[in-house]
PDB file of C-alpha atoms and ligand atoms in Angstrom:
ATOM      1  CA  MET I 484      -4.619  11.491 -48.977  1.00  0.00           C
ATOM      2  CA  LYS I 485      -1.710   9.329 -47.895  1.00  0.00           C
ATOM      3  CA  ARG I 486      -2.091   5.941 -46.243  1.00  0.00           C
ATOM      4  CA  THR I 487       0.556   4.188 -44.156  1.00  0.00           C
ATOM      5  CA  LEU I 488       0.832   0.423 -44.620  1.00  0.00           C
ATOM      6  CA  GLY I 489       0.807   0.073 -40.832  1.00  0.00           C
ATOM      7  CA  ILE I 490       3.276  -0.249 -37.971  1.00  0.00           C
ATOM      8  CA  HIS I 491       6.998  -0.069 -38.832  1.00  0.00           C
ATOM      9  CA  HIS I 492       8.312  -0.679 -35.299  1.00  0.00           C
ATOM     10  CA  ILE I 493       7.409  -0.219 -31.638  1.00  0.00           C
ATOM     11  CA  THR I 494      10.016   0.982 -29.132  1.00  0.00           C
ATOM     12  CA  SER I 495       9.843   0.375 -25.390  1.00  0.00           C
ATOM     13  CA  ILE I 496      11.809   1.047 -22.227  1.00  0.00           C
ATOM     14  CA  VAL I 497      12.842  -2.057 -20.303  1.00  0.00           C
ATOM     15  CA  GLY I 498      15.181  -3.169 -17.524  1.00  0.00           C
ATOM     16  CA  HIS I 499      18.376  -5.217 -17.742  1.00  0.00           C
ATOM     17  CA  PRO I 500      19.380  -5.968 -21.364  1.00  0.00           C
ATOM     18  CA  GLN I 501      20.182  -9.630 -20.654  1.00  0.00           C
ATOM     19  CA  GLU I 502      16.684 -10.230 -19.218  1.00  0.00           C
ATOM     20  CA  ASN I 503      15.188  -8.386 -22.195  1.00  0.00           C
ATOM     21  CA  ALA I 504      17.186 -10.441 -24.696  1.00  0.00           C
ATOM     22  CA  GLU I 505      16.335 -13.738 -23.006  1.00  0.00           C
ATOM     23  CA  PHE I 506      12.621 -12.929 -23.070  1.00  0.00           C
ATOM     24  CA  TYR I 507      12.295 -11.765 -26.667  1.00  0.00           C
ATOM     25  CA  GLY I 508      15.008 -14.064 -28.064  1.00  0.00           C
ATOM     26  CA  ASN I 509      14.505 -17.262 -26.111  1.00  0.00           C
ATOM     27  CA  VAL I 510      10.896 -17.138 -24.865  1.00  0.00           C
ATOM     28  CA  LEU I 511       9.214 -15.409 -27.828  1.00  0.00           C
ATOM     29  CA  GLY I 512      11.727 -16.767 -30.352  1.00  0.00           C
ATOM     30  CA  LEU I 513      12.410 -13.510 -32.160  1.00  0.00           C
ATOM     31  CA  ARG I 514      15.728 -12.753 -33.806  1.00  0.00           C
ATOM     32  CA  LEU I 515      18.043 -10.147 -32.283  1.00  0.00           C
ATOM     33  CA  ILE I 516      18.554  -8.357 -35.580  1.00  0.00           C
ATOM     34  CA  LYS I 517      20.558  -5.369 -34.406  1.00  0.00           C
ATOM     35  CA  LYS I 518      22.673  -4.636 -31.361  1.00  0.00           C
ATOM     36  CA  THR I 519      23.489  -0.947 -31.364  1.00  0.00           C
ATOM     37  CA  VAL I 520      23.429   2.021 -28.971  1.00  0.00           C
ATOM     38  CA  ASN I 521      20.866   4.689 -28.208  1.00  0.00           C
ATOM     39  CA  PHE I 522      22.003   7.402 -30.630  1.00  0.00           C
ATOM     40  CA  ASP I 523      21.036  10.078 -28.058  1.00  0.00           C
ATOM     41  CA  ASP I 524      22.711   8.233 -25.137  1.00  0.00           C
ATOM     42  CA  PRO I 525      25.406   5.893 -26.517  1.00  0.00           C
ATOM     43  CA  GLN I 526      26.317   4.354 -23.152  1.00  0.00           C
ATOM     44  CA  THR I 527      23.036   2.416 -23.283  1.00  0.00           C
ATOM     45  CA  TYR I 528      21.972  -0.211 -25.784  1.00  0.00           C
ATOM     46  CA  HIS I 529      19.313  -0.001 -28.439  1.00  0.00           C
ATOM     47  CA  LEU I 530      18.294  -3.590 -29.181  1.00  0.00           C
ATOM     48  CA  TYR I 531      16.139  -4.615 -32.159  1.00  0.00           C
ATOM     49  CA  PHE I 532      14.202  -7.880 -32.409  1.00  0.00           C
ATOM     50  CA  GLY I 533      12.123  -9.067 -35.364  1.00  0.00           C
ATOM     51  CA  ASN I 534      11.544 -11.863 -37.805  1.00  0.00           C
ATOM     52  CA  GLU I 535      14.475 -13.496 -39.570  1.00  0.00           C
ATOM     53  CA  GLY I 536      14.934 -10.534 -41.925  1.00  0.00           C
ATOM     54  CA  GLY I 537      13.976  -7.688 -39.593  1.00  0.00           C
ATOM     55  CA  ASP I 538      11.100  -6.724 -41.876  1.00  0.00           C
ATOM     56  CA  PRO I 539       9.050  -3.581 -41.177  1.00  0.00           C
ATOM     57  CA  GLY I 540       6.005  -4.571 -39.148  1.00  0.00           C
ATOM     58  CA  THR I 541       7.948  -7.179 -37.151  1.00  0.00           C
ATOM     59  CA  ILE I 542      10.443  -4.949 -35.349  1.00  0.00           C
ATOM     60  CA  ILE I 543      10.277  -4.311 -31.607  1.00  0.00           C
ATOM     61  CA  THR I 544      13.102  -2.229 -30.198  1.00  0.00           C
ATOM     62  CA  PHE I 545      14.260  -1.561 -26.656  1.00  0.00           C
ATOM     63  CA  PHE I 546      16.091   1.000 -24.604  1.00  0.00           C
ATOM     64  CA  PRO I 547      17.251  -1.118 -21.628  1.00  0.00           C
ATOM     65  CA  TRP I 548      17.633   1.063 -18.524  1.00  0.00           C
ATOM     66  CA  ALA I 549      18.948  -1.468 -16.043  1.00  0.00           C
ATOM     67  CA  ASN I 550      18.620   0.706 -12.920  1.00  0.00           C
ATOM     68  CA  ALA I 551      15.641   2.921 -13.772  1.00  0.00           C
ATOM     69  CA  ARG I 552      12.374   3.011 -11.845  1.00  0.00           C
ATOM     70  CA  GLN I 553       9.308   1.173 -13.042  1.00  0.00           C
ATOM     71  CA  GLY I 554       6.989   3.186 -15.279  1.00  0.00           C
ATOM     72  CA  ARG I 555       3.197   3.093 -15.290  1.00  0.00           C
ATOM     73  CA  ILE I 556       1.258   2.026 -18.352  1.00  0.00           C
ATOM     74  CA  GLY I 557      -1.465   4.562 -19.091  1.00  0.00           C
ATOM     75  CA  GLY I 558      -2.797   7.369 -21.226  1.00  0.00           C
ATOM     76  CA  GLY I 559      -0.393   8.793 -23.784  1.00  0.00           C
ATOM     77  CA  GLN I 560       1.178   5.412 -24.555  1.00  0.00           C
ATOM     78  CA  VAL I 561       0.754   2.283 -26.599  1.00  0.00           C
ATOM     79  CA  GLY I 562      -0.964   0.150 -23.948  1.00  0.00           C
ATOM     80  CA  VAL I 563      -0.764  -3.318 -25.482  1.00  0.00           C
ATOM     81  CA  THR I 564       1.461  -4.666 -28.265  1.00  0.00           C
ATOM     82  CA  THR I 565      -0.195  -7.385 -30.349  1.00  0.00           C
ATOM     83  CA  TYR I 566       1.758 -10.152 -32.094  1.00  0.00           C
ATOM     84  CA  ALA I 567       0.281 -12.279 -34.891  1.00  0.00           C
ATOM     85  CA  VAL I 568       0.927 -16.020 -34.747  1.00  0.00           C
ATOM     86  CA  PRO I 569      -0.153 -18.709 -37.235  1.00  0.00           C
ATOM     87  CA  VAL I 570      -3.664 -20.140 -37.108  1.00  0.00           C
ATOM     88  CA  ASN I 571      -3.871 -23.222 -34.841  1.00  0.00           C
ATOM     89  CA  SER I 572      -0.781 -22.267 -32.820  1.00  0.00           C
ATOM     90  CA  PHE I 573      -2.553 -21.237 -29.588  1.00  0.00           C
ATOM     91  CA  ASP I 574      -2.261 -24.683 -27.988  1.00  0.00           C
ATOM     92  CA  PHE I 575       1.491 -24.534 -28.502  1.00  0.00           C
ATOM     93  CA  TRP I 576       1.704 -21.016 -27.072  1.00  0.00           C
ATOM     94  CA  LYS I 577      -0.392 -21.823 -23.984  1.00  0.00           C
ATOM     95  CA  ASN I 578       1.937 -24.718 -23.153  1.00  0.00           C
ATOM     96  CA  HIS I 579       5.099 -22.834 -24.081  1.00  0.00           C
ATOM     97  CA  LEU I 580       4.283 -19.777 -21.967  1.00  0.00           C
ATOM     98  CA  ALA I 581       3.136 -21.964 -19.051  1.00  0.00           C
ATOM     99  CA  ASP I 582       6.450 -23.862 -19.263  1.00  0.00           C
ATOM    100  CA  LYS I 583       8.251 -20.551 -18.904  1.00  0.00           C
ATOM    101  CA  GLY I 584       6.158 -19.636 -15.857  1.00  0.00           C
ATOM    102  CA  ILE I 585       4.265 -16.863 -17.632  1.00  0.00           C
ATOM    103  CA  HIS I 586       0.695 -16.200 -16.535  1.00  0.00           C
ATOM    104  CA  VAL I 587      -1.671 -15.966 -19.513  1.00  0.00           C
ATOM    105  CA  THR I 588      -5.183 -14.497 -19.665  1.00  0.00           C
ATOM    106  CA  GLU I 589      -7.552 -15.355 -22.504  1.00  0.00           C
ATOM    107  CA  THR I 590      -9.890 -12.726 -23.875  1.00  0.00           C
ATOM    108  CA  THR I 591     -12.022 -12.107 -26.973  1.00  0.00           C
ATOM    109  CA  ARG I 592     -12.756  -8.894 -28.892  1.00  0.00           C
ATOM    110  CA  PHE I 593     -14.037  -8.141 -32.375  1.00  0.00           C
ATOM    111  CA  GLY I 594     -14.588 -11.886 -32.798  1.00  0.00           C
ATOM    112  CA  GLU I 595     -10.930 -12.796 -32.233  1.00  0.00           C
ATOM    113  CA  ASP I 596      -9.334 -14.670 -29.326  1.00  0.00           C
ATOM    114  CA  TYR I 597      -6.282 -13.199 -27.617  1.00  0.00           C
ATOM    115  CA  LEU I 598      -3.677 -14.606 -25.217  1.00  0.00           C
ATOM    116  CA  GLN I 599      -2.502 -11.781 -22.976  1.00  0.00           C
ATOM    117  CA  PHE I 600       0.597 -11.721 -20.777  1.00  0.00           C
ATOM    118  CA  GLU I 601       3.402  -9.442 -19.616  1.00  0.00           C
ATOM    119  CA  ASP I 602       7.051  -9.501 -20.537  1.00  0.00           C
ATOM    120  CA  VAL I 603       9.783  -9.773 -17.900  1.00  0.00           C
ATOM    121  CA  HIS I 604       9.649  -6.001 -17.271  1.00  0.00           C
ATOM    122  CA  GLY I 605       5.876  -5.513 -17.242  1.00  0.00           C
ATOM    123  CA  LEU I 606       5.110  -4.603 -20.855  1.00  0.00           C
ATOM    124  CA  LYS I 607       1.646  -5.772 -21.895  1.00  0.00           C
ATOM    125  CA  LEU I 608       1.742  -8.180 -24.841  1.00  0.00           C
ATOM    126  CA  GLU I 609      -0.831 -10.379 -26.533  1.00  0.00           C
ATOM    127  CA  LEU I 610      -0.995 -12.992 -29.277  1.00  0.00           C
ATOM    128  CA  VAL I 611      -3.716 -13.336 -31.909  1.00  0.00           C
ATOM    129  CA  GLU I 612      -4.017 -16.011 -34.590  1.00  0.00           C
ATOM    130  CA  ARG I 613      -4.069 -14.454 -38.056  1.00  0.00           C
ATOM    131  CA  GLU I 614      -3.931 -15.923 -41.568  1.00  0.00           C
ATOM    132  CA  ALA I 615      -2.019 -12.948 -42.951  1.00  0.00           C
ATOM    133  CA  GLY I 616       1.753 -12.657 -42.826  1.00  0.00           C
ATOM    134  CA  LYS I 617       4.574 -14.860 -44.020  1.00  0.00           C
ATOM    135  CA  PRO I 618       5.908 -17.528 -41.645  1.00  0.00           C
ATOM    136  CA  ASN I 619       8.893 -16.546 -39.530  1.00  0.00           C
ATOM    137  CA  THR I 620      11.713 -18.948 -40.392  1.00  0.00           C
ATOM    138  CA  TRP I 621      14.045 -17.864 -37.592  1.00  0.00           C
ATOM    139  CA  SER I 622      14.523 -21.142 -35.763  1.00  0.00           C
ATOM    140  CA  ASN I 623      15.222 -20.573 -32.105  1.00  0.00           C
ATOM    141  CA  SER I 624      14.174 -22.128 -28.798  1.00  0.00           C
ATOM    142  CA  GLY I 625      12.331 -24.909 -30.619  1.00  0.00           C
ATOM    143  CA  LEU I 626       9.873 -22.542 -32.285  1.00  0.00           C
ATOM    144  CA  SER I 627       9.099 -23.763 -35.805  1.00  0.00           C
ATOM    145  CA  PRO I 628       7.566 -21.577 -38.543  1.00  0.00           C
ATOM    146  CA  ASP I 629       4.122 -23.145 -38.015  1.00  0.00           C
ATOM    147  CA  VAL I 630       3.939 -21.553 -34.534  1.00  0.00           C
ATOM    148  CA  ALA I 631       6.523 -18.736 -34.572  1.00  0.00           C
ATOM    149  CA  ILE I 632       5.503 -15.091 -34.174  1.00  0.00           C
ATOM    150  CA  LYS I 633       5.109 -13.604 -37.660  1.00  0.00           C
ATOM    151  CA  GLY I 634       5.242  -9.960 -36.611  1.00  0.00           C
ATOM    152  CA  PHE I 635       2.845  -7.395 -35.197  1.00  0.00           C
ATOM    153  CA  GLY I 636      -0.875  -7.904 -35.512  1.00  0.00           C
ATOM    154  CA  GLY I 637      -1.341  -4.341 -34.285  1.00  0.00           C
ATOM    155  CA  ALA I 638      -1.602  -2.463 -31.012  1.00  0.00           C
ATOM    156  CA  THR I 639      -4.017  -0.917 -28.551  1.00  0.00           C
ATOM    157  CA  LEU I 640      -3.407   2.808 -28.066  1.00  0.00           C
ATOM    158  CA  TYR I 641      -4.174   4.327 -24.644  1.00  0.00           C
ATOM    159  CA  SER I 642      -5.121   7.908 -25.395  1.00  0.00           C
ATOM    160  CA  LEU I 643      -5.726  10.959 -23.214  1.00  0.00           C
ATOM    161  CA  ASN I 644      -7.912  12.302 -26.054  1.00  0.00           C
ATOM    162  CA  PRO I 645      -9.478   9.349 -27.905  1.00  0.00           C
ATOM    163  CA  GLN I 646     -11.371  11.420 -30.454  1.00  0.00           C
ATOM    164  CA  GLY I 647      -8.204  13.344 -31.303  1.00  0.00           C
ATOM    165  CA  THR I 648      -6.204  10.125 -31.604  1.00  0.00           C
ATOM    166  CA  ILE I 649      -8.815   8.463 -33.809  1.00  0.00           C
ATOM    167  CA  GLN I 650      -9.024  11.566 -35.972  1.00  0.00           C
ATOM    168  CA  THR I 651      -5.233  11.626 -36.403  1.00  0.00           C
ATOM    169  CA  LEU I 652      -5.194   7.943 -37.313  1.00  0.00           C
ATOM    170  CA  THR I 653      -7.938   8.346 -39.913  1.00  0.00           C
ATOM    171  CA  GLU I 654      -7.301  11.819 -41.309  1.00  0.00           C
ATOM    172  CA  THR I 655      -3.490  11.987 -41.151  1.00  0.00           C
ATOM    173  CA  MET I 656      -2.206   8.392 -41.142  1.00  0.00           C
ATOM    174  CA  GLY I 657      -4.910   7.072 -43.476  1.00  0.00           C
ATOM    175  CA  LEU I 658      -6.359   4.260 -41.361  1.00  0.00           C
ATOM    176  CA  GLU I 659     -10.026   3.314 -41.705  1.00  0.00           C
ATOM    177  CA  LYS I 660     -12.493   2.761 -38.857  1.00  0.00           C
ATOM    178  CA  ILE I 661     -13.822  -0.793 -39.248  1.00  0.00           C
ATOM    179  CA  GLY I 662     -15.659  -1.458 -35.982  1.00  0.00           C
ATOM    180  CA  GLU I 663     -16.749  -0.356 -32.516  1.00  0.00           C
ATOM    181  CA  GLU I 664     -17.720  -2.523 -29.537  1.00  0.00           C
ATOM    182  CA  ASN I 665     -17.489  -2.494 -25.734  1.00  0.00           C
ATOM    183  CA  GLY I 666     -15.799   0.884 -25.557  1.00  0.00           C
ATOM    184  CA  LEU I 667     -13.218   0.188 -28.261  1.00  0.00           C
ATOM    185  CA  VAL I 668     -12.871   1.566 -31.771  1.00  0.00           C
ATOM    186  CA  ARG I 669     -11.047  -0.660 -34.257  1.00  0.00           C
ATOM    187  CA  LEU I 670      -9.074   0.862 -37.120  1.00  0.00           C
ATOM    188  CA  LYS I 671      -7.267  -0.788 -39.997  1.00  0.00           C
ATOM    189  CA  ALA I 672      -4.298   0.285 -42.112  1.00  0.00           C
ATOM    190  CA  ILE I 673      -3.976  -0.837 -45.723  1.00  0.00           C
ATOM    191  CA  GLY I 674      -1.022  -3.195 -45.156  1.00  0.00           C
ATOM    192  CA  GLU I 675      -1.594  -6.921 -44.854  1.00  0.00           C
ATOM    193  CA  THR I 676      -0.084  -7.191 -41.353  1.00  0.00           C
ATOM    194  CA  ALA I 677       0.789  -4.917 -38.414  1.00  0.00           C
ATOM    195  CA  ASN I 678      -2.377  -3.112 -39.419  1.00  0.00           C
ATOM    196  CA  ILE I 679      -5.082  -3.394 -36.694  1.00  0.00           C
ATOM    197  CA  ILE I 680      -5.253  -0.597 -34.100  1.00  0.00           C
ATOM    198  CA  ASP I 681      -7.744  -0.551 -31.221  1.00  0.00           C
ATOM    199  CA  VAL I 682      -8.428   2.628 -29.243  1.00  0.00           C
ATOM    200  CA  PRO I 683     -10.502   2.789 -26.026  1.00  0.00           C
ATOM    201  CA  THR I 684     -13.135   5.493 -26.539  1.00  0.00           C
ATOM    202  CA  GLU I 685     -12.783   6.791 -22.966  1.00  0.00           C
ATOM    203  CA  PRO I 686      -9.546   8.571 -21.954  1.00  0.00           C
ATOM    204  CA  VAL I 687      -7.120   6.310 -20.092  1.00  0.00           C
ATOM    205  CA  PRO I 688      -5.527   7.781 -16.903  1.00  0.00           C
ATOM    206  CA  ASN I 689      -2.052   9.223 -17.400  1.00  0.00           C
ATOM    207  CA  GLY I 690       0.921   6.901 -17.644  1.00  0.00           C
ATOM    208  CA  ARG I 691       4.420   7.604 -16.350  1.00  0.00           C
ATOM    209  CA  ILE I 692       7.698   7.068 -18.163  1.00  0.00           C
ATOM    210  CA  GLY I 693       9.985   4.324 -16.855  1.00  0.00           C
ATOM    211  CA  VAL I 694      10.716   0.626 -17.203  1.00  0.00           C
ATOM    212  CA  GLY I 695       7.939  -1.464 -18.745  1.00  0.00           C
ATOM    213  CA  ILE I 696       6.228   1.092 -20.955  1.00  0.00           C
ATOM    214  CA  VAL I 697       6.153   1.730 -24.687  1.00  0.00           C
ATOM    215  CA  HIS I 698       8.119   4.839 -25.683  1.00  0.00           C
ATOM    216  CA  HIS I 699       6.718   5.322 -29.198  1.00  0.00           C
ATOM    217  CA  ILE I 700       5.070   3.665 -32.174  1.00  0.00           C
ATOM    218  CA  ALA I 701       6.448   4.126 -35.682  1.00  0.00           C
ATOM    219  CA  TRP I 702       4.398   3.991 -38.880  1.00  0.00           C
ATOM    220  CA  ARG I 703       5.691   2.939 -42.273  1.00  0.00           C
ATOM    221  CA  ALA I 704       6.835   5.231 -45.078  1.00  0.00           C
ATOM    222  CA  ASN I 705       8.206   3.663 -48.259  1.00  0.00           C
ATOM    223  CA  ASP I 706      11.397   5.601 -48.923  1.00  0.00           C
ATOM    224  CA  GLN I 707      12.985   9.013 -48.465  1.00  0.00           C
ATOM    225  CA  GLN I 708      10.764  10.750 -51.040  1.00  0.00           C
ATOM    226  CA  ASP I 709       7.607   9.319 -49.491  1.00  0.00           C
ATOM    227  CA  HIS I 710       8.952  10.288 -46.067  1.00  0.00           C
ATOM    228  CA  LEU I 711       9.291  13.965 -47.042  1.00  0.00           C
ATOM    229  CA  GLU I 712       5.702  13.892 -48.301  1.00  0.00           C
ATOM    230  CA  TRP I 713       4.635  12.507 -44.920  1.00  0.00           C
ATOM    231  CA  GLN I 714       6.531  15.266 -43.138  1.00  0.00           C
ATOM    232  CA  SER I 715       4.703  17.907 -45.204  1.00  0.00           C
ATOM    233  CA  LEU I 716       1.344  16.256 -44.649  1.00  0.00           C
ATOM    234  CA  VAL I 717       1.803  15.904 -40.870  1.00  0.00           C
ATOM    235  CA  SER I 718       2.788  19.552 -40.644  1.00  0.00           C
ATOM    236  CA  TYR I 719      -0.123  20.610 -42.888  1.00  0.00           C
ATOM    237  CA  LYS I 720      -2.519  18.731 -40.569  1.00  0.00           C
ATOM    238  CA  GLY I 721      -1.329  20.956 -37.726  1.00  0.00           C
ATOM    239  CA  HIS I 722       1.080  18.664 -35.891  1.00  0.00           C
ATOM    240  CA  ASN I 723       4.443  19.895 -34.668  1.00  0.00           C
ATOM    241  CA  VAL I 724       6.759  17.516 -36.537  1.00  0.00           C
ATOM    242  CA  THR I 725      10.539  17.173 -36.129  1.00  0.00           C
ATOM    243  CA  GLU I 726      13.194  17.413 -38.814  1.00  0.00           C
ATOM    244  CA  VAL I 727      14.255  14.164 -40.503  1.00  0.00           C
ATOM    245  CA  LYS I 728      16.608  12.154 -38.273  1.00  0.00           C
ATOM    246  CA  ASP I 729      19.008   9.585 -39.729  1.00  0.00           C
ATOM    247  CA  ARG I 730      18.588   6.418 -37.637  1.00  0.00           C
ATOM    248  CA  ASN I 731      21.108   4.481 -39.767  1.00  0.00           C
ATOM    249  CA  TYR I 732      18.578   1.729 -40.632  1.00  0.00           C
ATOM    250  CA  PHE I 733      15.744   4.120 -41.505  1.00  0.00           C
ATOM    251  CA  ASP I 734      14.959   7.841 -41.536  1.00  0.00           C
ATOM    252  CA  ALA I 735      12.600   9.066 -38.817  1.00  0.00           C
ATOM    253  CA  ILE I 736      10.314  11.995 -38.040  1.00  0.00           C
ATOM    254  CA  TYR I 737       8.373  12.358 -34.786  1.00  0.00           C
ATOM    255  CA  PHE I 738       5.258  14.141 -33.556  1.00  0.00           C
ATOM    256  CA  LYS I 739       2.914  13.910 -30.559  1.00  0.00           C
ATOM    257  CA  GLU I 740      -0.647  13.150 -31.554  1.00  0.00           C
ATOM    258  CA  PRO I 741      -3.482  14.878 -29.617  1.00  0.00           C
ATOM    259  CA  GLY I 742      -3.774  11.982 -27.133  1.00  0.00           C
ATOM    260  CA  THR I 743      -0.029  12.592 -26.335  1.00  0.00           C
ATOM    261  CA  ILE I 744       1.201   9.280 -27.779  1.00  0.00           C
ATOM    262  CA  LEU I 745       4.561   9.786 -29.512  1.00  0.00           C
ATOM    263  CA  PHE I 746       4.200   8.881 -33.183  1.00  0.00           C
ATOM    264  CA  GLU I 747       7.158   8.299 -35.482  1.00  0.00           C
ATOM    265  CA  ILE I 748       7.121   7.799 -39.235  1.00  0.00           C
ATOM    266  CA  ALA I 749      10.015   5.617 -40.436  1.00  0.00           C
ATOM    267  CA  THR I 750      11.214   4.582 -43.883  1.00  0.00           C
ATOM    268  CA  ASP I 751      11.373   0.938 -44.946  1.00  0.00           C
ATOM    269  CA  THR I 752      14.762   1.733 -46.505  1.00  0.00           C
ATOM    270  CA  PRO I 753      17.690   1.075 -46.107  1.00  0.00           C
ATOM    271  CA  GLY I 754      16.829  -1.652 -43.566  1.00  0.00           C
ATOM    272  CA  PHE I 755      19.014  -3.713 -41.252  1.00  0.00           C
ATOM    273  CA  ALA I 756      21.299  -5.669 -43.580  1.00  0.00           C
ATOM    274  CA  HIS I 757      23.228  -2.679 -44.915  1.00  0.00           C
ATOM    275  CA  ASP I 758      25.975  -2.679 -42.263  1.00  0.00           C
ATOM    276  CA  GLU I 759      26.288  -6.419 -41.610  1.00  0.00           C
ATOM    277  CA  SER I 760      25.306  -9.524 -43.541  1.00  0.00           C
ATOM    278  CA  TYR I 761      21.951 -11.262 -43.237  1.00  0.00           C
ATOM    279  CA  GLU I 762      23.699 -14.280 -41.672  1.00  0.00           C
ATOM    280  CA  THR I 763      25.484 -12.313 -38.955  1.00  0.00           C
ATOM    281  CA  MET I 764      22.885  -9.610 -38.226  1.00  0.00           C
ATOM    282  CA  GLY I 765      22.653  -8.898 -34.503  1.00  0.00           C
ATOM    283  CA  SER I 766      25.811 -10.750 -33.490  1.00  0.00           C
ATOM    284  CA  GLU I 767      28.147  -7.757 -33.129  1.00  0.00           C
ATOM    285  CA  LEU I 768      27.810  -4.306 -31.609  1.00  0.00           C
ATOM    286  CA  LYS I 769      27.111  -1.945 -34.515  1.00  0.00           C
ATOM    287  CA  LEU I 770      27.857   1.744 -34.015  1.00  0.00           C
ATOM    288  CA  PRO I 771      26.852   4.661 -36.216  1.00  0.00           C
ATOM    289  CA  PRO I 772      29.802   6.561 -37.736  1.00  0.00           C
ATOM    290  CA  GLN I 773      29.697   9.320 -35.094  1.00  0.00           C
ATOM    291  CA  TYR I 774      30.443   6.814 -32.286  1.00  0.00           C
ATOM    292  CA  GLU I 775      32.870   4.435 -34.026  1.00  0.00           C
ATOM    293  CA  SER I 776      35.854   6.251 -32.458  1.00  0.00           C
ATOM    294  CA  ARG I 777      34.393   5.477 -28.989  1.00  0.00           C
ATOM    295  CA  ARG I 778      33.947   1.731 -29.646  1.00  0.00           C
ATOM    296  CA  GLU I 779      36.490   0.544 -27.073  1.00  0.00           C
ATOM    297  CA  GLU I 780      35.006   2.707 -24.293  1.00  0.00           C
ATOM    298  CA  LEU I 781      31.413   1.750 -25.143  1.00  0.00           C
ATOM    299  CA  GLU I 782      32.183  -1.982 -25.327  1.00  0.00           C
ATOM    300  CA  GLN I 783      33.541  -1.738 -21.762  1.00  0.00           C
ATOM    301  CA  VAL I 784      30.464   0.070 -20.441  1.00  0.00           C
ATOM    302  CA  LEU I 785      27.767  -1.998 -22.172  1.00  0.00           C
ATOM    303  CA  PRO I 786      27.112  -5.351 -20.453  1.00  0.00           C
ATOM    304  CA  PRO I 787      27.567  -8.471 -22.601  1.00  0.00           C
ATOM    305  CA  ILE I 788      24.403 -10.121 -23.907  1.00  0.00           C
ATOM    306  CA  ASN I 789      24.307 -13.894 -24.176  1.00  0.00           C
ATOM    307  CA  LEU I 790      21.636 -15.713 -26.169  1.00  0.00           C
ATOM    308  CA  THR I 791      21.455 -19.464 -26.530  1.00  0.00           C
ATOM    309  CA  ASN I 792      21.191 -19.331 -30.335  1.00  0.00           C
TER     310      ASN I 792
HETATM  311 ZN1   ZN X2185      11.507   4.586 -33.402  1.00  0.00          ZN
END
């Protein structure tokens, strides 16, 4: 039996990259830790935001498709992405989001309060106060470590086959069911953070790919050896898993779970500081070796991104 620590990263499709960067960098106060291209479509960006070090469990990544149609959030997707903030920071966040003109809804489940809102392109996000997780020391937009987003708290998965999704989470990924209420099952991974997954027990109507939806969720593997063990296990459990793909900052394998959500398993190593220094991470366009010869062309095609920090 293998057990993932929890979420490694979540990747979504959004609209214009400048609007995306302003929202996650300036409104949510995350660090743009990597500015690179979509390795399968290098004329578009792949932007990574996280805590100051880009630690696994804090990383949200985006494929900005500036002119694409709006998607529909629904079954077969991560429905809601949950961020953990420090205890006693909700008053700050209510004021901060109101100042930015963002409509917030308050809700409670499994004994925890949540602030729910949408990003600039319609992705569903929420904040929850949690003790766990180290403070985020990336100072930006006036967000101090006592209020700053620490990383993921977890996610709500919208499944077309909830029993199949829950079974995959427990029997393949090694999460544990810890609760059920009001049509939701709650599962927990063994990591300290990015570890709480809620799944509606009724199928959610089909989503549609486009702007404002999550593309996939990635779970943590330790290193390359551990990753190969995961690949064997996923295959043994009957899932159709891909070969190992080198994503420059981690290795990745992918499979569709029975509820049609795209799962990835990603290594913690080598991480984001291997091709630029900690101090300068995210400031320059980084290209994988296969695209370095096209740098001039790509820098002309990709729109500039300006952040206030
Ligand atoms: Zn990924």
